[in-house]
Tab-separated table of C-alpha atoms and ligand atoms in Angstrom:
chain	number	residue	atom	x	y	z
A	10	MET	CA	32.534	19.338	6.361
A	11	ARG	CA	32.581	18.175	2.788
A	12	PHE	CA	32.153	14.630	3.892
A	13	LEU	CA	29.150	15.683	5.966
A	14	ALA	CA	27.599	17.531	2.981
A	15	ILE	CA	28.038	14.466	0.788
A	16	LEU	CA	26.670	12.213	3.435
A	17	THR	CA	23.699	14.502	3.947
A	18	SER	CA	22.887	14.572	0.206
A	19	PHE	CA	23.368	10.828	-0.043
A	20	VAL	CA	20.904	10.252	2.848
A	21	SER	CA	18.338	12.632	1.393
A	22	VAL	CA	18.603	11.046	-2.083
A	23	CYS	CA	18.046	7.648	-0.440
A	24	PHE	CA	15.131	8.965	1.509
A	25	VAL	CA	13.347	10.493	-1.490
A	26	HIS	CA	14.045	7.312	-3.412
A	27	ALA	CA	12.690	5.163	-0.633
A	28	GLN	CA	9.565	7.289	-0.481
A	29	HIS	CA	9.109	7.130	-4.217
A	30	THR	CA	9.490	3.383	-4.476
A	31	SER	CA	7.230	2.877	-1.462
A	32	LEU	CA	4.343	4.719	-3.119
A	33	ASN	CA	4.915	2.648	-6.267
A	34	GLN	CA	5.127	-0.483	-4.179
A	35	VAL	CA	1.784	0.226	-2.547
A	36	LYS	CA	0.242	0.901	-5.914
A	37	GLN	CA	1.638	-2.276	-7.378
A	38	ALA	CA	0.536	-4.343	-4.395
A	39	PHE	CA	-2.963	-2.900	-4.826
A	40	GLN	CA	-2.881	-3.921	-8.508
A	41	ALA	CA	-1.474	-7.330	-7.932
A	42	ALA	CA	-4.244	-8.160	-5.413
A	43	LYS	CA	-6.985	-6.373	-7.386
A	44	VAL	CA	-7.684	-4.180	-4.407
A	45	ALA	CA	-8.484	-0.983	-6.258
A	46	ALA	CA	-10.716	-2.821	-8.715
A	47	ASP	CA	-12.609	-4.694	-6.018
A	48	THR	CA	-12.967	-1.568	-3.892
A	49	MET	CA	-14.098	0.346	-7.000
A	50	ILE	CA	-11.742	3.210	-6.261
A	51	VAL	CA	-9.214	5.205	-8.330
A	52	PHE	CA	-5.976	4.575	-6.465
A	53	ASN	CA	-3.222	7.078	-7.311
A	54	PRO	CA	-1.678	7.644	-3.863
A	55	SER	CA	0.217	10.819	-3.105
A	56	ILE	CA	0.590	10.152	0.587
A	57	LEU	CA	2.200	7.122	2.273
A	58	LEU	CA	-0.149	5.943	4.941
A	59	ASP	CA	1.418	4.165	7.812
A	60	VAL	CA	-0.824	1.780	9.746
A	61	ALA	CA	0.477	0.141	12.925
A	62	PHE	CA	-1.188	-2.324	15.341
A	63	PRO	CA	-0.026	-1.768	18.917
A	64	GLN	CA	0.764	-5.022	20.779
A	65	ALA	CA	0.257	-5.871	24.388
A	66	VAL	CA	4.008	-6.753	24.532
A	67	GLY	CA	6.666	-5.375	22.197
A	68	PRO	CA	6.698	-3.005	19.318
A	69	ALA	CA	3.613	-2.234	17.192
A	70	VAL	CA	3.252	-4.355	13.989
A	71	LYS	CA	3.275	-2.331	10.780
A	72	VAL	CA	1.054	-3.007	7.800
A	73	ARG	CA	3.200	-3.272	4.729
A	74	ALA	CA	0.927	-3.340	1.674
A	75	GLY	CA	-0.168	-6.912	1.130
A	76	VAL	CA	1.356	-8.339	4.364
A	77	GLN	CA	-0.410	-11.247	5.993
A	78	LEU	CA	-0.784	-10.793	9.727
A	79	PRO	CA	-1.912	-13.332	12.359
A	80	ARG	CA	-5.335	-12.324	13.627
A	81	ASN	CA	-4.139	-12.047	17.178
A	82	GLU	CA	-1.811	-9.191	16.192
A	83	THR	CA	-4.827	-7.153	15.010
A	84	ALA	CA	-6.748	-7.046	18.316
A	85	ILE	CA	-5.831	-3.512	19.442
A	86	PRO	CA	-7.201	-0.593	17.262
A	87	PRO	CA	-4.422	0.507	14.857
A	88	THR	CA	-2.757	3.939	14.784
A	89	PHE	CA	-2.569	5.889	11.515
A	90	SER	CA	0.302	8.211	10.492
A	91	ILE	CA	1.411	10.012	7.406
A	92	VAL	CA	5.019	9.410	6.293
A	93	ALA	CA	6.061	13.063	6.440
A	94	ASN	CA	9.132	12.896	4.226
A	95	GLY	CA	10.527	16.188	5.371
A	96	ARG	CA	7.322	18.109	5.121
A	97	GLN	CA	4.803	18.637	7.898
A	98	PRO	CA	1.513	17.362	6.567
A	99	ARG	CA	-1.565	19.586	7.084
A	100	GLY	CA	-5.305	19.242	6.775
A	101	GLU	CA	-8.071	17.156	8.171
A	102	PHE	CA	-8.521	13.502	7.158
A	103	VAL	CA	-10.911	10.613	7.074
A	104	VAL	CA	-9.718	7.035	7.463
A	105	ALA	CA	-11.716	3.958	6.449
A	106	MET	CA	-11.043	0.252	6.814
A	107	VAL	CA	-13.090	-2.294	4.858
A	108	ASP	CA	-13.015	-6.037	4.278
A	109	LEU	CA	-13.394	-6.921	0.604
A	110	ASP	CA	-13.692	-10.687	1.191
A	111	ALA	CA	-16.560	-11.192	3.661
A	112	PRO	CA	-17.604	-13.862	4.399
A	113	THR	CA	-15.064	-15.559	2.028
A	114	PRO	CA	-12.936	-14.383	-0.911
A	115	GLN	CA	-14.768	-16.957	-3.064
A	116	MET	CA	-18.277	-15.607	-2.113
A	117	PRO	CA	-17.854	-12.021	-0.805
A	118	ASN	CA	-21.578	-11.341	-0.819
A	119	ILE	CA	-21.812	-9.435	2.423
A	120	SER	CA	-18.877	-7.241	1.345
A	121	GLN	CA	-17.731	-4.678	1.943
A	122	PHE	CA	-17.738	-5.151	5.652
A	123	ARG	CA	-16.907	-1.900	7.465
A	124	HIS	CA	-14.192	-2.253	10.084
A	125	PHE	CA	-13.528	1.379	10.784
A	126	LEU	CA	-14.642	4.808	9.691
A	127	GLY	CA	-13.493	7.968	11.382
A	128	GLY	CA	-12.908	11.629	10.617
A	129	GLY	CA	-11.387	14.695	12.208
A	130	PHE	CA	-7.898	13.222	12.016
A	131	ILE	CA	-5.223	15.994	12.288
A	132	PRO	CA	-1.535	15.313	11.578
A	133	LEU	CA	0.607	15.915	14.716
A	134	LYS	CA	4.079	17.386	14.448
A	135	ALA	CA	6.244	14.933	12.589
A	136	ARG	CA	8.608	12.824	14.711
A	137	ASP	CA	11.062	10.332	13.186
A	138	GLY	CA	9.533	11.039	9.800
A	139	LEU	CA	6.051	10.049	10.864
A	140	SER	CA	3.143	12.372	11.559
A	141	LEU	CA	0.605	10.644	13.783
A	142	LEU	CA	-3.054	11.263	12.876
A	143	SER	CA	-4.845	12.334	15.984
A	144	ASN	CA	-8.562	12.718	16.472
A	145	SER	CA	-10.614	13.773	19.487
A	146	THR	CA	-14.016	12.830	18.101
A	147	PRO	CA	-15.534	9.354	18.341
A	148	ALA	CA	-15.320	7.307	15.155
A	149	VAL	CA	-18.394	7.125	12.987
A	150	SER	CA	-17.828	3.351	12.983
A	151	GLU	CA	-15.410	2.072	15.688
A	152	PHE	CA	-12.669	-0.405	14.946
A	153	PHE	CA	-13.907	-3.968	14.646
A	154	GLN	CA	-11.204	-6.618	14.646
A	155	PRO	CA	-10.830	-8.813	11.533
A	156	THR	CA	-12.796	-11.964	12.185
A	157	PRO	CA	-12.763	-14.241	9.062
A	158	PRO	CA	-14.969	-17.311	9.626
A	159	ALA	CA	-13.351	-20.663	10.324
A	160	GLY	CA	-12.205	-22.305	7.138
A	161	SER	CA	-12.032	-19.060	5.101
A	162	ASP	CA	-9.005	-18.085	3.105
A	163	PRO	CA	-7.364	-14.891	4.312
A	164	HIS	CA	-9.318	-11.742	3.653
A	165	ARG	CA	-8.072	-8.413	2.175
A	166	TYR	CA	-8.556	-5.568	4.646
A	167	VAL	CA	-8.066	-2.127	3.001
A	168	PHE	CA	-7.183	1.116	4.730
A	169	LEU	CA	-7.865	4.337	2.844
A	170	LEU	CA	-6.999	7.883	3.679
A	171	TYR	CA	-9.201	10.768	2.329
A	172	ALA	CA	-9.086	14.531	2.608
A	173	GLN	CA	-12.122	15.334	4.864
A	174	SER	CA	-14.958	17.089	3.087
A	175	LYS	CA	-17.390	19.562	4.603
A	176	ALA	CA	-20.239	17.126	4.108
A	177	PHE	CA	-18.518	14.445	6.145
A	178	ALA	CA	-19.143	16.237	9.402
A	179	THR	CA	-22.902	16.297	8.841
A	180	GLN	CA	-23.401	12.982	7.029
A	181	THR	CA	-26.070	10.654	8.287
A	182	ILE	CA	-25.382	7.647	6.049
A	183	VAL	CA	-23.140	5.873	8.603
A	184	ASP	CA	-23.468	5.851	12.336
A	185	PRO	CA	-22.627	3.344	15.066
A	186	THR	CA	-26.076	1.714	14.815
A	187	ARG	CA	-25.861	0.913	11.127
A	188	SER	CA	-25.054	-2.552	9.856
A	189	LEU	CA	-21.381	-3.109	9.066
A	190	GLU	CA	-22.324	-5.349	6.149
A	191	PHE	CA	-22.977	-4.375	2.510
A	192	PHE	CA	-20.928	-1.158	2.805
A	193	SER	CA	-19.357	0.584	-0.177
A	194	ILE	CA	-16.544	3.004	0.571
A	195	SER	CA	-16.527	4.283	-2.985
A	196	GLN	CA	-20.296	5.026	-2.849
A	197	PHE	CA	-19.824	6.637	0.560
A	198	ALA	CA	-16.955	8.718	-0.691
A	199	ARG	CA	-19.125	9.877	-3.591
A	200	ASP	CA	-22.074	10.652	-1.354
A	201	VAL	CA	-20.078	12.862	0.992
A	202	GLY	CA	-17.674	14.297	-1.580
A	203	LEU	CA	-14.480	12.751	-0.347
A	204	GLY	CA	-12.996	12.424	-3.795
A	205	ASN	CA	-10.390	9.724	-4.493
A	206	PRO	CA	-8.271	8.367	-1.637
A	207	LEU	CA	-4.940	10.165	-1.119
A	208	GLY	CA	-3.257	7.057	0.338
A	209	GLY	CA	-3.889	3.592	1.558
A	210	THR	CA	-2.549	0.165	2.335
A	211	PHE	CA	-3.939	-3.313	2.927
A	212	MET	CA	-3.233	-6.541	4.844
A	213	ARG	CA	-4.441	-10.072	4.714
A	214	VAL	CA	-5.755	-11.828	7.784
A	215	GLY	CA	-7.113	-15.385	8.041
A	216	PRO	CA	-9.034	-17.117	10.807
A	217	ASP	CA	-7.385	-18.032	14.054
A	218	PRO	CA	-5.391	-21.244	13.697
A	219	THR	CA	-7.547	-22.785	16.441
A	220	ALA	CA	-10.838	-21.657	14.821
B	584	LIG	C1	-0.514	-15.255	18.173
B	584	LIG	O1	-0.716	-16.645	18.111
B	584	LIG	C2	0.450	-17.393	17.856
B	584	LIG	C3	0.063	-18.866	17.719
B	584	LIG	O2	-0.954	-19.020	16.800
B	584	LIG	C4	1.485	-17.190	18.938
B	584	LIG	O3	2.677	-17.826	18.599
B	584	LIG	C5	1.746	-15.654	19.079
B	584	LIG	O4	2.591	-15.435	20.156
B	584	LIG	C6	0.460	-14.920	19.303
B	584	LIG	N1	0.714	-13.496	19.298
B	584	LIG	C7	0.062	-12.676	20.045
B	584	LIG	C8	0.430	-11.199	19.920
B	584	LIG	O5	-0.769	-12.975	20.848
B	585	LIG	C1	-24.373	-15.431	-0.636
B	585	LIG	O1	-24.393	-16.282	-1.792
B	585	LIG	C2	-24.675	-17.636	-1.498
B	585	LIG	C3	-24.498	-18.431	-2.715
B	585	LIG	O2	-25.164	-17.832	-3.887
B	585	LIG	C4	-26.037	-17.762	-0.858
B	585	LIG	O3	-26.257	-19.071	-0.465
B	585	LIG	C5	-26.130	-16.911	0.391
B	585	LIG	O4	-27.413	-16.893	0.904
B	585	LIG	C6	-25.716	-15.474	0.031
B	585	LIG	N1	-25.683	-14.717	1.203
B	585	LIG	C7	-26.179	-13.450	1.244
B	585	LIG	C8	-25.993	-12.763	2.594
B	585	LIG	O5	-26.601	-12.869	0.330
């Protein structure tokens, strides 16, 4: 019994610690790659956002902040989850994905390029420490696979999680017919009152090796 109690407290200490360092790691990765500065956001995450790309075969590929993924692992729209850390998350969320480096990191003059924007995400009951964000409404801007042009260095693709605002549901700034280019997630967040992001992560993706 005592052993079990010690083991339990040890495990929970490790878990809290892991959670803490992970939020810090995400923040540090954002800083190291100038992601917050180039996105023009204030990034003080309180929620660990888990982004996973399902694969045709085998387990989904997770986006650890700053990881570089081969483009062909990013073909299927990703799933978004909140790391629950013992508490069931509540609320309604907006998720955005933007490319900061389009068409190239050296000349990103069509950036930001919008790769996803969706709202109405509700956290499902946490399983294995993850609360999957589920939505039943079409995205405002459906997932568009990373497609850096041939010869480009890898681009930074940023995922951001916001608490959904009232104004988001009735916004008319973004819809599926609008150009994906010249987007600004920080401007959009201001326009619809989303505040600062609660969480986020990013990945790097380069052109296909054959491109
Ligand atoms: C992606 O492409 C690489 C070769 O560039 C290949 O080895 C790998 O199996 C491919 N993965 C998927 C998920 O298609
Ligand atoms: C981006 O900048 C380059 C170099 O200044 C210019 O040649 C190109 O036309 C610009 N593209 C856009 C879409 O503004």
